Structure formats: C-alpha cells, structure tokens
CSV table of C-alpha atoms in Angstrom, one decimal:
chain,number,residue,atom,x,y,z
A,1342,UNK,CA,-22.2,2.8,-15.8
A,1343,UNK,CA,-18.7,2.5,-17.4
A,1344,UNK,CA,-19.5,4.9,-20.0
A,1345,UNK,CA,-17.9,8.5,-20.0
A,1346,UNK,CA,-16.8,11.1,-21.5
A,1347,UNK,CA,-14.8,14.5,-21.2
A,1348,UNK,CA,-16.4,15.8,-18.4
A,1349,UNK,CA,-16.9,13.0,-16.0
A,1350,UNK,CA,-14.0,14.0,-13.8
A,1351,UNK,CA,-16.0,17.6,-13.6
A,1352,UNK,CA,-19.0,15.7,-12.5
A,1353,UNK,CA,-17.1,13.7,-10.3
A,1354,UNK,CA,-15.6,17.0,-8.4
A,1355,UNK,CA,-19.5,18.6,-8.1
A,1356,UNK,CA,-20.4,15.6,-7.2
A,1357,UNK,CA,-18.3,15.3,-4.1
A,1358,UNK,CA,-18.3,19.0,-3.5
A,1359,UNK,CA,-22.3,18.9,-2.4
A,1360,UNK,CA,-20.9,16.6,0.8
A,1361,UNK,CA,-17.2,18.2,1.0
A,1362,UNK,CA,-18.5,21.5,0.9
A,1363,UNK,CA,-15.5,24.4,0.5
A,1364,UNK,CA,-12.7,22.1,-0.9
A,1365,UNK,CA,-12.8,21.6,-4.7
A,1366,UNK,CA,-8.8,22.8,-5.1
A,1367,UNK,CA,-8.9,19.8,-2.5
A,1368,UNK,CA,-11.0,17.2,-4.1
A,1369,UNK,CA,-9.4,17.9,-7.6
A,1370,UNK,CA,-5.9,17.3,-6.4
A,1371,UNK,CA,-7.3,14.3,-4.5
A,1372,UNK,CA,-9.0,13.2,-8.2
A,1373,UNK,CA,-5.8,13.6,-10.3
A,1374,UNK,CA,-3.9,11.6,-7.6
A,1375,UNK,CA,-6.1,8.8,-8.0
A,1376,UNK,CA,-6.1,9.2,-12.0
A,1377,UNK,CA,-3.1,9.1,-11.8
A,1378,UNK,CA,-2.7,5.6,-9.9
A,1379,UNK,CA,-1.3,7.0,-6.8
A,1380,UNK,CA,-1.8,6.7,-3.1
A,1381,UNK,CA,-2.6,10.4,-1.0
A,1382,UNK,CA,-1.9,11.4,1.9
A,1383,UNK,CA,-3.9,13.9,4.0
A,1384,UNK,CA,-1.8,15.4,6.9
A,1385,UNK,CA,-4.6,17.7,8.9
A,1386,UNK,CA,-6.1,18.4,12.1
A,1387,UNK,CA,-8.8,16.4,13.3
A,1388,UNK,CA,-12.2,17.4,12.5
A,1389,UNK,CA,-11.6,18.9,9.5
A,1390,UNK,CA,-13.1,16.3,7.0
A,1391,UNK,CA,-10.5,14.3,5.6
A,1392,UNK,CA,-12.4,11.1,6.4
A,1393,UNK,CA,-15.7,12.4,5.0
A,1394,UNK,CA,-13.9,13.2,1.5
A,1395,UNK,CA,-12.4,10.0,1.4
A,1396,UNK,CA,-15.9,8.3,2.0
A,1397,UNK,CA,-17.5,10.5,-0.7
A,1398,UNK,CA,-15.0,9.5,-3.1
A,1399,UNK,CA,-15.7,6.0,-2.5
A,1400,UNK,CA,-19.7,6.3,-3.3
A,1401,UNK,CA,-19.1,9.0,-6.1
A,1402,UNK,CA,-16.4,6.4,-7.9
A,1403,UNK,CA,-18.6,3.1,-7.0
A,1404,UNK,CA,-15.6,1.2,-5.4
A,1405,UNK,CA,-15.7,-0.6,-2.2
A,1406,UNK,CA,-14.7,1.0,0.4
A,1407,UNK,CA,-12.9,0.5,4.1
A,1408,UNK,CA,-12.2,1.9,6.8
A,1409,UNK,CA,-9.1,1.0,9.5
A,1410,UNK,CA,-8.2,2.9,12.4
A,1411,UNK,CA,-4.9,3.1,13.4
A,1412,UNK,CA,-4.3,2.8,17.1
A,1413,UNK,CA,-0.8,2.1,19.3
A,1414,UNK,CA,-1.5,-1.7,20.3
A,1415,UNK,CA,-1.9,-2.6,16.5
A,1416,UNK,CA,-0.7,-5.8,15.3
A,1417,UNK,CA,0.4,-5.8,10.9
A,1418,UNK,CA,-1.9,-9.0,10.8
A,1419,UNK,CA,-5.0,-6.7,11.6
A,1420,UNK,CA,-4.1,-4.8,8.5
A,1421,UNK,CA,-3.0,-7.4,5.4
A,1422,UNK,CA,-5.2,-10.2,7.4
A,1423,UNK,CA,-3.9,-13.6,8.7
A,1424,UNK,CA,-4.1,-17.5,8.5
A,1425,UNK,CA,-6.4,-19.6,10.7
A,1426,UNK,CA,-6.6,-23.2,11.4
A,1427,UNK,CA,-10.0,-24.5,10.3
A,1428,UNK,CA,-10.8,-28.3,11.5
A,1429,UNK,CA,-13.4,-28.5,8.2
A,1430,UNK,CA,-10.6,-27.3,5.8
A,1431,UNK,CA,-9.6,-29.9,3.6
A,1432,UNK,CA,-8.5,-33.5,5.0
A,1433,UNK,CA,-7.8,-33.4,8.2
A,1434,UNK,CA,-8.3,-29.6,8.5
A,1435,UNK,CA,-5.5,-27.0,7.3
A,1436,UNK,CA,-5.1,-23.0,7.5
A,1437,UNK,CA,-7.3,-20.5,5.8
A,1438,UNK,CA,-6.1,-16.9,5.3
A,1439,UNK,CA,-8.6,-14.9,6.5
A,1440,UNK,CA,-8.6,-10.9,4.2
A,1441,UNK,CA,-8.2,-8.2,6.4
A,1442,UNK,CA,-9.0,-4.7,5.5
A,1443,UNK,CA,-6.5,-3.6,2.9
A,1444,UNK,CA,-8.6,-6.2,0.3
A,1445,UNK,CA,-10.3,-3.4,-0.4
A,1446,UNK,CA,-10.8,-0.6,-3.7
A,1447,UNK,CA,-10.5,2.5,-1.5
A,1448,UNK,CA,-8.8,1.8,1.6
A,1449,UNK,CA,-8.7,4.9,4.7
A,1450,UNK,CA,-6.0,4.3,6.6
A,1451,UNK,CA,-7.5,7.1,9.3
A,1452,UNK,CA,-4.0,8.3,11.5
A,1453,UNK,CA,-1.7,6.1,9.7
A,1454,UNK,CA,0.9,7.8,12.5
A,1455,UNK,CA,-0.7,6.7,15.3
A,1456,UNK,CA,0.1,3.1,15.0
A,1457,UNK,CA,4.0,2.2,15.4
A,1458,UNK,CA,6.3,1.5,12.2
A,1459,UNK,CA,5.9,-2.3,12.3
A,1460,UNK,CA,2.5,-1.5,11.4
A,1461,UNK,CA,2.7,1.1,8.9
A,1462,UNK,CA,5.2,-0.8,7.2
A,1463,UNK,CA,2.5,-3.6,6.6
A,1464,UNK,CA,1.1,-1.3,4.1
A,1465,UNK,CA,4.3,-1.1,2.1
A,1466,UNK,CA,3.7,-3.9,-0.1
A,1467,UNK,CA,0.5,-3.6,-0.8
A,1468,UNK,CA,0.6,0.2,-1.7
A,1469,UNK,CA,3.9,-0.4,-4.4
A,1470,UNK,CA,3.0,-4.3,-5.7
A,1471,UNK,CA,-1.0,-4.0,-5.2
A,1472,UNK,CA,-0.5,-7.5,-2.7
A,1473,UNK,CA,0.0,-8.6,0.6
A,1474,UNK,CA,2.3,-11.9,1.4
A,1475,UNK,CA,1.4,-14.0,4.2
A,1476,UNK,CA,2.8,-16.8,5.3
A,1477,UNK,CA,4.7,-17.8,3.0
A,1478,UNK,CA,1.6,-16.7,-0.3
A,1479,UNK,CA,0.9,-13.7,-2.0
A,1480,UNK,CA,-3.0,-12.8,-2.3
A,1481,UNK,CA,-3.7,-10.4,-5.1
A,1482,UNK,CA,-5.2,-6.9,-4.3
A,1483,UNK,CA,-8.1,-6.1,-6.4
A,1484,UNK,CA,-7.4,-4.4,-9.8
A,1485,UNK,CA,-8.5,-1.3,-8.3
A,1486,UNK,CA,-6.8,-0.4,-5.3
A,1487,UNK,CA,-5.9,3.2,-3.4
A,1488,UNK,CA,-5.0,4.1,0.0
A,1489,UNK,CA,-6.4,7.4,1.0
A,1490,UNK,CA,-4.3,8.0,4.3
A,1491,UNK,CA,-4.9,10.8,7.3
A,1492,UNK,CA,-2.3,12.2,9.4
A,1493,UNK,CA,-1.9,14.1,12.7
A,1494,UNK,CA,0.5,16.8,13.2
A,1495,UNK,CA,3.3,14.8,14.7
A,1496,UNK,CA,3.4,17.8,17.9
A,1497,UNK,CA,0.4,15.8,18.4
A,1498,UNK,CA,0.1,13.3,21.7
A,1499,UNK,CA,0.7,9.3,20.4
A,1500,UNK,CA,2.1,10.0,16.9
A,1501,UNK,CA,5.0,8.1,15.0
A,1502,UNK,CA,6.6,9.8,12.2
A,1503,UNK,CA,6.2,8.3,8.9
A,1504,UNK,CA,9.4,6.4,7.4
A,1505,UNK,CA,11.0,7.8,4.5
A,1506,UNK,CA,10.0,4.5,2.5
A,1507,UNK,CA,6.4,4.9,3.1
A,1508,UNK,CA,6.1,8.9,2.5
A,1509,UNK,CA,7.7,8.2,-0.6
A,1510,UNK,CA,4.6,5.6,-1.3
A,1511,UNK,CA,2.3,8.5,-1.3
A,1512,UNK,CA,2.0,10.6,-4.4
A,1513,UNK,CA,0.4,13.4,-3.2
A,1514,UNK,CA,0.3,15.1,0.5
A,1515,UNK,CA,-2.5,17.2,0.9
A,1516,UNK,CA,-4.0,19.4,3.7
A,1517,UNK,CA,-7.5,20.7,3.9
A,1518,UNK,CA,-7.1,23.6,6.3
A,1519,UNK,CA,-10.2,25.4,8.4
A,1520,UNK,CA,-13.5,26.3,6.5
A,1521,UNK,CA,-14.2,29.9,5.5
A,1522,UNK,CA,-16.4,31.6,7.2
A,1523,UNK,CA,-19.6,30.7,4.5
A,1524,UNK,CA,-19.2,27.3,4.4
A,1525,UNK,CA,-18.6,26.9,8.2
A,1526,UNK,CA,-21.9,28.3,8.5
A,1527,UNK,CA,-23.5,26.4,5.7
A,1528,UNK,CA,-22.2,23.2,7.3
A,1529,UNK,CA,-23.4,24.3,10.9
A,1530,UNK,CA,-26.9,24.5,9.5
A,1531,UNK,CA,-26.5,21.3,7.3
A,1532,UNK,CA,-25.0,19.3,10.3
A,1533,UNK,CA,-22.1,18.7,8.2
A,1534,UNK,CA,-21.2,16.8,5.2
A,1535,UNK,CA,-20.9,13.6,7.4
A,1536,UNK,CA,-24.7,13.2,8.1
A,1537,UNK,CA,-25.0,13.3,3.8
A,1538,UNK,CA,-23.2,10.8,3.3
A,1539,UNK,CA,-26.2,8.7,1.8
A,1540,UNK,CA,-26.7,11.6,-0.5
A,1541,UNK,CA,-23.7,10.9,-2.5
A,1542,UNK,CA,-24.5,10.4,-6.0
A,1543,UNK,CA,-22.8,7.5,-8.1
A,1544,UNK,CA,-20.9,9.3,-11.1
A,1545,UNK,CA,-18.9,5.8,-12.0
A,1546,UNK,CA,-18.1,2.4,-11.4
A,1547,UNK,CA,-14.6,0.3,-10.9
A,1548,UNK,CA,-14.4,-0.2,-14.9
A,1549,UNK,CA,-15.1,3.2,-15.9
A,1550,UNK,CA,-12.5,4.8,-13.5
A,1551,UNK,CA,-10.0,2.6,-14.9
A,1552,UNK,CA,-11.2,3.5,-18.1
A,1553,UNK,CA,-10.5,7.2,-17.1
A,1554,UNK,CA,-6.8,6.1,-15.9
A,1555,UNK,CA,-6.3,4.6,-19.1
A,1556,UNK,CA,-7.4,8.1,-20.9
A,1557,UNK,CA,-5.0,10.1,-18.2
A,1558,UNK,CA,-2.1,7.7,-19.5
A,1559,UNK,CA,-2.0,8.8,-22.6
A,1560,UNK,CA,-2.7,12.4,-22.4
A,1561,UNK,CA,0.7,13.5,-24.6
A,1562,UNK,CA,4.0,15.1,-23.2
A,1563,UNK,CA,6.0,16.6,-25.3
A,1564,UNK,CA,9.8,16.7,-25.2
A,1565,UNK,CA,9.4,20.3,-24.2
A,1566,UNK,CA,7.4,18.9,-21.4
A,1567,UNK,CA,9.6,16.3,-20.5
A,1568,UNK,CA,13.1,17.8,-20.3
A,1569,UNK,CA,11.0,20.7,-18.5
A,1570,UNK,CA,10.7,17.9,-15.6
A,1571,UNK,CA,14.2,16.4,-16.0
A,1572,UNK,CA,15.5,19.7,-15.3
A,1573,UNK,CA,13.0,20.1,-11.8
A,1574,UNK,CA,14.3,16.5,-11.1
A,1575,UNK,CA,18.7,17.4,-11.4
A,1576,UNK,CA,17.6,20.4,-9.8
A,1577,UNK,CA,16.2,19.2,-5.9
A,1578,UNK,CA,19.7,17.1,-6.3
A,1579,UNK,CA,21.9,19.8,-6.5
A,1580,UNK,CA,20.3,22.4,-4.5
A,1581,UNK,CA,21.9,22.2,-1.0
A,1582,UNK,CA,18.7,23.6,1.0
A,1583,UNK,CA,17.7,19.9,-0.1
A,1584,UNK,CA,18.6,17.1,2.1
A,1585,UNK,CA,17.9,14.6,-0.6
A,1586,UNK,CA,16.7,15.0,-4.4
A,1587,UNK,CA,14.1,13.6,-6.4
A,1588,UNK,CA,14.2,10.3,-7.3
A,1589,UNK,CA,13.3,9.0,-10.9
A,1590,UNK,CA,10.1,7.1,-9.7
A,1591,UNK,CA,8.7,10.6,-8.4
A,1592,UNK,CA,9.8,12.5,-11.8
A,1593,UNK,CA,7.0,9.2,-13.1
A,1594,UNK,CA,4.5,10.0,-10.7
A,1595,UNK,CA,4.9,13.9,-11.5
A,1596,UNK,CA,4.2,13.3,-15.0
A,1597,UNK,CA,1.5,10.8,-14.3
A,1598,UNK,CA,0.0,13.5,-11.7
A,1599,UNK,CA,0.3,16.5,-15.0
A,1600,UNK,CA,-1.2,13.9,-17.2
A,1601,UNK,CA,-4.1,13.7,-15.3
A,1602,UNK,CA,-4.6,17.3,-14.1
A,1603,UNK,CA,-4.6,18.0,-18.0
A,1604,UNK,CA,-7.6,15.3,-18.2
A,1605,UNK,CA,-9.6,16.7,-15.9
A,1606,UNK,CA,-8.9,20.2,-17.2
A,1607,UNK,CA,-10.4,18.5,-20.8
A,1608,UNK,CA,-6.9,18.8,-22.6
A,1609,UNK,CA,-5.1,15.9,-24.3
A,1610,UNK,CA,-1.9,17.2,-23.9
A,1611,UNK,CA,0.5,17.9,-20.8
A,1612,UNK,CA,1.7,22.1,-20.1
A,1613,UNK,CA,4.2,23.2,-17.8
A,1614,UNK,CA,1.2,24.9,-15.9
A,1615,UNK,CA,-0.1,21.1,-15.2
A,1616,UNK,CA,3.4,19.9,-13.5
A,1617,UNK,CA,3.6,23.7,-11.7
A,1618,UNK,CA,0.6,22.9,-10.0
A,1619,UNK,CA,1.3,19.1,-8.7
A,1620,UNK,CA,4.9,19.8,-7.8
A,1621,UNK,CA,4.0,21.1,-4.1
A,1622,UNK,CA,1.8,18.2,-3.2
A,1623,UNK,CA,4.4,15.5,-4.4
A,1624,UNK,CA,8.2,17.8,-3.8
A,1625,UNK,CA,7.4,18.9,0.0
A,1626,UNK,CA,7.4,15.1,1.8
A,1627,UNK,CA,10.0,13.9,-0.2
A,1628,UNK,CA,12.7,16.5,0.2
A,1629,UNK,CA,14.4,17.6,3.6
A,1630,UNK,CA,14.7,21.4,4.0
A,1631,UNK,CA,17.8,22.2,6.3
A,1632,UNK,CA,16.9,26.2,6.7
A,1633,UNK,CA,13.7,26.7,4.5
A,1634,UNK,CA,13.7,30.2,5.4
A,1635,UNK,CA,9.6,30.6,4.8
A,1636,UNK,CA,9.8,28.7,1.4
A,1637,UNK,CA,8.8,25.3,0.8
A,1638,UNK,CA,10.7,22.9,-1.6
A,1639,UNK,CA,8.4,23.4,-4.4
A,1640,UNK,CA,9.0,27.5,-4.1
A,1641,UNK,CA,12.5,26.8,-4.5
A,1642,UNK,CA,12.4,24.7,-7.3
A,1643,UNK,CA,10.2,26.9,-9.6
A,1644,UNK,CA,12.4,29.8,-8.8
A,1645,UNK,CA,15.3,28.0,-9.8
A,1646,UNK,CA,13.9,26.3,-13.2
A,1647,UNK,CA,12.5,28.8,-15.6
A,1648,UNK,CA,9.5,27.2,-17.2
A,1649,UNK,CA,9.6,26.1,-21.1
C-alpha cells in the first residue's frame, strides 16, 4: 500500500471525515501539518473530538499509534521510558531500557498541560531530534514520528501553561470548536464518531506517507513566494503589538506548511494564498499580543504585508 498518487491526501481527508464528522477545514490543516513534518497542537474544550481525529488519523495513515494521558503526579520516565535492572541480562545481569510511550508513529499526548513542566519538557527532545536520551544513550525514534497534542483552556482547574520552547515545537495550533447544529444531530444518532473507530479505512501505510512528504518537499517556491514570506517574517519583529517576532525556523515550517497545502490542493507549486491560509495556525502561539484589540497576530500581519 505505498502507492499513490495526486489525490491520496483527498482520500485521506474523506476518509477521516466519515468518523470526524463536521471538521474537514480541521482535518486538512491537521494533514498539511503532518506533510509537512510537524508536530500540532489542538487547544479545545473537552469533549469536542480532538482525541478521536487523532485516532482516525492513525488508522487512515497505517502508523502505530499511542496514547498518554497527562496527569499532575507524572514522572518524564513514564513518557521517554526508563532503565531496569534485569538479573538475566548479560553476565551477571545489567540494565535494560525499557520504551515508554513516545516510541511510537503517532503519539497523543491528551492534556499535554495538565502535567507539570518537568514533564512536558520530556517531550522536547524527542519532538526537535526524533530521540529520547536516557541515561547516559540516545534510542532512535522511529522514522516516522508526530506528536498530535490536546490542550485545556488554561482558565481550566489543574492546567500548566506551555513553555515558550515547547509551543514553539508545535507547527500548527488548532481548535475544533462546537458542532453545527446538523452534524450534532447526525452524531447523536450515530453515537458519535468514537464508537466508529473500527470503521476507519486504511488510505496508506508508514512508506507511502513519507513518500507523500517527500512529494510536499519539493512542491516549488518561487522567489516571489519566498521574499513574500521574508517580508511576514521582518514584519512580526518590528510590529510593537508583538512581544516577540518570528523566528527563522518558523519562516521553514511556514514554507513547509504552504508546500504541503499546495499538495493537497493538487498543485506543484507554492501561492501566496497557500502561506495566507497556514499563517494563523502557526503566527498566533508564537507571538505575544500586548493589546490585540480583537485581532489576532496573523490579522495584523496580512494587513501590514501586501501580498505579491
């Protein structure tokens, strides 16, 4: 099943659509993120789905798939794994590193905030260099490897606000938001996408999704493209609202972002309209607003760089 072709990441968004019923804008932006090699994060209410997308992704793109809840008496080793002395390792017995749940293709990391820093920040390496280091080794993460985080409002009892070094980790931040009125209904009578889980058809495997990264990375940018997203990037440094700019790394991940919303809109080639509509999901955690006035960072920024 590594075979495909233009309009695999279409069949990949119907796919998951039939158990996430009433967020394709959703499940697109949650497709390009992964296209594009980066991490998402989901910041929602509770009981609004985000752990039953992240689920259906995992069947739809055939990668393992794990799931760690976050809690306040969390310990880092219950994340990246730990060593333990085995009497029948080796000569005289030894330690033997035991995988915890990060060694995973798709990992949930379901309220990432609830747990305190020590613990979030156990994610850090693994989310940037794809392995975890423990005691004193580094054990590879496999080839494919995404964190699909949740998080709580933080007015919310029991929550931790993210650091700045670990927002920053996370390409995207999404938010699904409260069903319409139809597909509230459709998922009263359904029992919800949850209880279809099973239902999930297989559109690819590990290889082929790389094989549909490799395809985003070289969808073409032009230089019109390009100094279009240099200019967004001196911009959020120089506008005051902004309590710190973009850095170079996130003008990468933009482009990597446009690259693959073109793919999955079956272009080969990068237009302003595709780094117009990632900029929100990847500008708004990365940038502090001192007096946003109703406008969000990404408002701000088209408003203040015409587009090419």
């Amino acid at each position: 099943m590594t075979s495909i072709s233009a309009d695999t990441p279409e069949r990949i968004i119907d796919q998951t659509g039939k158990i996430v019923v009433g967020q394709r804008p959703a499940i697109r932006r949650a497709l390009a993120c992964i296209l594009a090699g980066g991490h998402l994060l989901i910041e929602d209410l509770p009981g609004l789905g985000k752990t039953t997308l992240a689920h259906t992704l995992a069947s739809v793109l055939g990668l393992s798939f794990k799931r760690l809840q976050f809690t306040a008496d969390m310990l880092p080793a219950d994340v990246v794994g730990s060593s333990i002395y085995s009497p029948t390792q080796g000569e005289g017995g030894g330690f033997r590193f035991i995988p915890g749940p990060v060694f995973a293709q798709m990992l949930l990391a379901d309220e990432i905030n609830r747990a305190p820093p020590k613990v979030q920040s156990a994610l850090l390496e693994a989310m940037e260099e794809r392995q975890v280091s423990v005691d004193g080794r580094r054990y590879a993460l496999p080839e494919v490897f995404f964190v699909i985080a949740t998080q709580n409002p933080l007015e919310q009892a029991g929550t931790y606000p993210l650091p700045e070094s670990q927002l920053d980790r996370f390409a995207m931040v999404i938010r699904l938001g409260y069903p319409d009125a139809d597909t509230e209904r459709q998922m009263l009578l359904s029992g919800g996408g949850r209880a279809h889980l099973d239902e999930a058809g297989q559109v690819v495997d590990a290889a082929g999704l790389m094989a549909l990264r490799r395809k985003a990375a070289g969808v073409h940018v032009s230089e019109r493209v390009a100094d279009y997203v240099q200019r967004l990037l001196a911009t959020s440094r120089e506008t005051p609202e902004f309590t710190v700019g973009l850095s170079p790394r996130a003008g990468l991940m933009l482009l990597s972002l446009a690259r693959a919303w073109a793919l999955i809109a079956q272009r080969d080639h990068v237009l302003p309209d595709d780094v117009q509509a990632v900029l929100p999901d990847l500008v708004n955690h990365r940038v502090g607003l001192d007096d946003h006035d109703g406008h969000d960072a990404a408002d701000i920024l088209l408003d203040r760089v015409p587009a090419p």
